[in-house]
Amino acid sequence: MNDQIKASDLNAAGHLQIGGVDTLELAQQFGTPLIVYDVAQIRQQIQRFRDVFQEEQVQYEVSYASKAFSSVAIYQVMNQEHAHIDVVSGGELATAQKAGFPMARVSFHGNNKSLAELEMAVEAGVGTIIVDNFHEIDLLKQVLNDHPASHVDVQIRITPGIAAHTNSYIATGQVDSKFGFDLDSGQADEALKQLLAIPAIHVTGIHAHIGSQIFDVQGFEGVAKKLVQVAADWQRQYDFTTHILNVGGGFGIKYSSEDHPIHPEDFVRAIVDMVKKSIHEQKLEMPAIWIEPGRSIVGPAGYTLYTIGSRKNIPGLLPYVSVDGGMGDNIRPALYDAKYETVLAKDPQAPIVENVRLAGKYCESGDILSDHQPLPRTQPGDILVMLDTGAYGYAMASNYNRNPRPAVVFAENGQAHLVIKRESYADLTYLDLDYQQD
Ligand code: LLP
């Protein structure tokens, strides 16, 4: 019995449905591997965050960290929801532009933004640039000199010196990090001074992000407290008023029965409580609080459909059951040892009969989606659905082995919309040029 599947997730035939659409029909209509999002779940998640801020009566923004899943369609959903978005590259920015997303509600992140990317952001009228380092300040100065009519709002990213309890690859808050200005050595103060001296720049706030897939509140409380402390120091020393405290993202989700995160709302409540308490102690005006969730907005709403192909039985060992996707559409098991749960589309509650190694089709022994996957009786052609794959799956997809990347479908109110086409072999060679020697 899979505890992530509710009775309402099954249709009358007992098949798993997503957004009211039968997963077997989705597989048949669009092929596999296929990534499907339950769009209503995405909308609800944003609303759940907002409800907390509204109950707490604080100014806020929910800024979707779009590195978790960037596409024209997701930016359009974010626009419908009046959310903010974060982008981390010219490519994500161009995608948001193509989606018609209002640039005033975009924040631009990154520890090595290029001159061209900063020019693009300034010309597009991006709402906030999260300034990360001194080189970026120099580049921004140049860009603003070349665009005398422009001005930008910026937030200063600090490294809060808080180590999050998570995988070291996705922890960012510790002092030894490539992101942001260090506090203790005075770099953050120096950055503030430099930015305040540039007339075309308006410093609106302070940003920190401690990591991703975090399960408890302590780190967030720590970062909230630290940000208020910095705001208080800067008010006293430089007469600078912080209007926005941006605590980043990183709210953990439940991928498997091994994960026990608190509810996303409880992270926000803990952050708000700590900011309020610290602001009161420091006798400051209450700033707006921004959060940047990525995974918690799109992760649980995403599903990957695979078709079972070959099977290899080895006496005394777990059998290998291979599917038609793998590390090209989801690198997370290979890269982070990430665990997921997977069910049989036609009968998600079917009795489990065996444990298998769920293997991908890529030419690499490490291409194992799950090294211990409980499964009911299956045969080639059966559709499996891997749950909670909506964050950092398609976003990190590759064409390894020249496999085409999967299609992406948005399902809502019983309707399925193709939002990213499946790559074709022609797409795969689209950029290739001939090399013929005379
Ligand atoms: N804000 C900043 C500044 C970030 O660097 C990140 C994620 C987020 C927000 C969103 O974090 P989230 O709410 O999604 O946890 N590829 C890895 C995750 C990398 C996260 C990078 N930064 C994975 O698949 O787990």
PDB file of C-alpha atoms and ligand atoms in Angstrom, residues 65 67-68 86 109 157 170 172 207 209 211-213 248-251 292-296 332 336 391-392 396, ligand 1:
ATOM      1  CA  ALA A  65      12.706  29.517  -7.911  1.00  0.00           C
ATOM      2  CA  LYS A  67      15.516  26.496 -11.722  1.00  0.00           C
ATOM      3  CA  ALA A  68      13.345  23.680 -10.296  1.00  0.00           C
ATOM      4  CA  ASP A  86      13.574  33.866  -9.791  1.00  0.00           C
ATOM      5  CA  HIS A 109      20.223  35.389  -9.252  1.00  0.00           C
ATOM      6  CA  ARG A 157      23.093  38.318  -1.023  1.00  0.00           C
ATOM      7  CA  ILE A 170      22.923  21.556  -2.138  1.00  0.00           C
ATOM      8  CA  THR A 172      24.862  27.018   0.379  1.00  0.00           C
ATOM      9  CA  HIS A 207      19.032  37.998   0.762  1.00  0.00           C
ATOM     10  CA  HIS A 209      19.671  31.087   1.107  1.00  0.00           C
ATOM     11  CA  GLY A 211      20.341  25.207   1.047  1.00  0.00           C
ATOM     12  CA  SER A 212      17.745  22.885  -0.372  1.00  0.00           C
ATOM     13  CA  GLN A 213      15.616  19.915   0.750  1.00  0.00           C
ATOM     14  CA  GLY A 248      15.548  32.082   0.081  1.00  0.00           C
ATOM     15  CA  GLY A 249      14.002  28.678  -0.526  1.00  0.00           C
ATOM     16  CA  GLY A 250      14.865  25.118   0.377  1.00  0.00           C
ATOM     17  CA  PHE A 251      11.712  23.816   2.055  1.00  0.00           C
ATOM     18  CA  GLU A 292      11.948  31.564  -2.924  1.00  0.00           C
ATOM     19  CA  PRO A 293      10.499  28.058  -2.963  1.00  0.00           C
ATOM     20  CA  GLY A 294      11.185  25.900  -5.998  1.00  0.00           C
ATOM     21  CA  ARG A 295      11.004  22.225  -5.085  1.00  0.00           C
ATOM     22  CA  SER A 296       8.059  22.576  -2.704  1.00  0.00           C
ATOM     23  CA  ARG A 332      18.869  12.888  -9.041  1.00  0.00           C
ATOM     24  CA  TYR A 336      22.368  12.679  -4.954  1.00  0.00           C
ATOM     25  CA  ALA A 391      11.530  19.541  -9.291  1.00  0.00           C
ATOM     26  CA  TYR A 392      15.023  19.313 -10.802  1.00  0.00           C
ATOM     27  CA  MET A 396      18.433  18.846 -15.165  1.00  0.00           C
TER      28      MET A 396
HETATM   29  N1  LLP B   1      16.815  30.369  -3.858  1.00  0.00           N
HETATM   30  C1  LLP B   1      18.110  30.158  -4.157  1.00  0.00           C
HETATM   31  C2  LLP B   1      19.042  31.288  -4.078  1.00  0.00           C
HETATM   32  C3  LLP B   1      18.550  28.894  -4.530  1.00  0.00           C
HETATM   33  O1  LLP B   1      19.835  28.702  -4.818  1.00  0.00           O
HETATM   34  C4  LLP B   1      17.636  27.819  -4.601  1.00  0.00           C
HETATM   35  C5  LLP B   1      18.050  26.484  -5.032  1.00  0.00           C
HETATM   36  C6  LLP B   1      16.287  28.076  -4.295  1.00  0.00           C
HETATM   37  C7  LLP B   1      15.911  29.362  -3.923  1.00  0.00           C
HETATM   38  C8  LLP B   1      15.228  27.016  -4.370  1.00  0.00           C
HETATM   39  O2  LLP B   1      15.447  25.965  -3.500  1.00  0.00           O
HETATM   40  P1  LLP B   1      14.290  24.847  -3.351  1.00  0.00           P
HETATM   41  O3  LLP B   1      13.101  25.509  -2.684  1.00  0.00           O
HETATM   42  O4  LLP B   1      13.958  24.363  -4.686  1.00  0.00           O
HETATM   43  O5  LLP B   1      14.900  23.811  -2.499  1.00  0.00           O
HETATM   44  N2  LLP B   1      19.489  20.278  -8.049  1.00  0.00           N
HETATM   45  C9  LLP B   1      19.311  20.097  -6.624  1.00  0.00           C
HETATM   46  C10 LLP B   1      18.772  21.360  -5.956  1.00  0.00           C
HETATM   47  C11 LLP B   1      19.625  22.578  -6.171  1.00  0.00           C
HETATM   48  C12 LLP B   1      19.043  23.780  -5.513  1.00  0.00           C
HETATM   49  C13 LLP B   1      19.756  25.006  -5.955  1.00  0.00           C
HETATM   50  N3  LLP B   1      19.239  26.204  -5.375  1.00  0.00           N
HETATM   51  C14 LLP B   1      18.378  18.912  -6.397  1.00  0.00           C
HETATM   52  O6  LLP B   1      17.954  18.300  -7.363  1.00  0.00           O
HETATM   53  O7  LLP B   1      18.076  18.590  -5.258  1.00  0.00           O
END
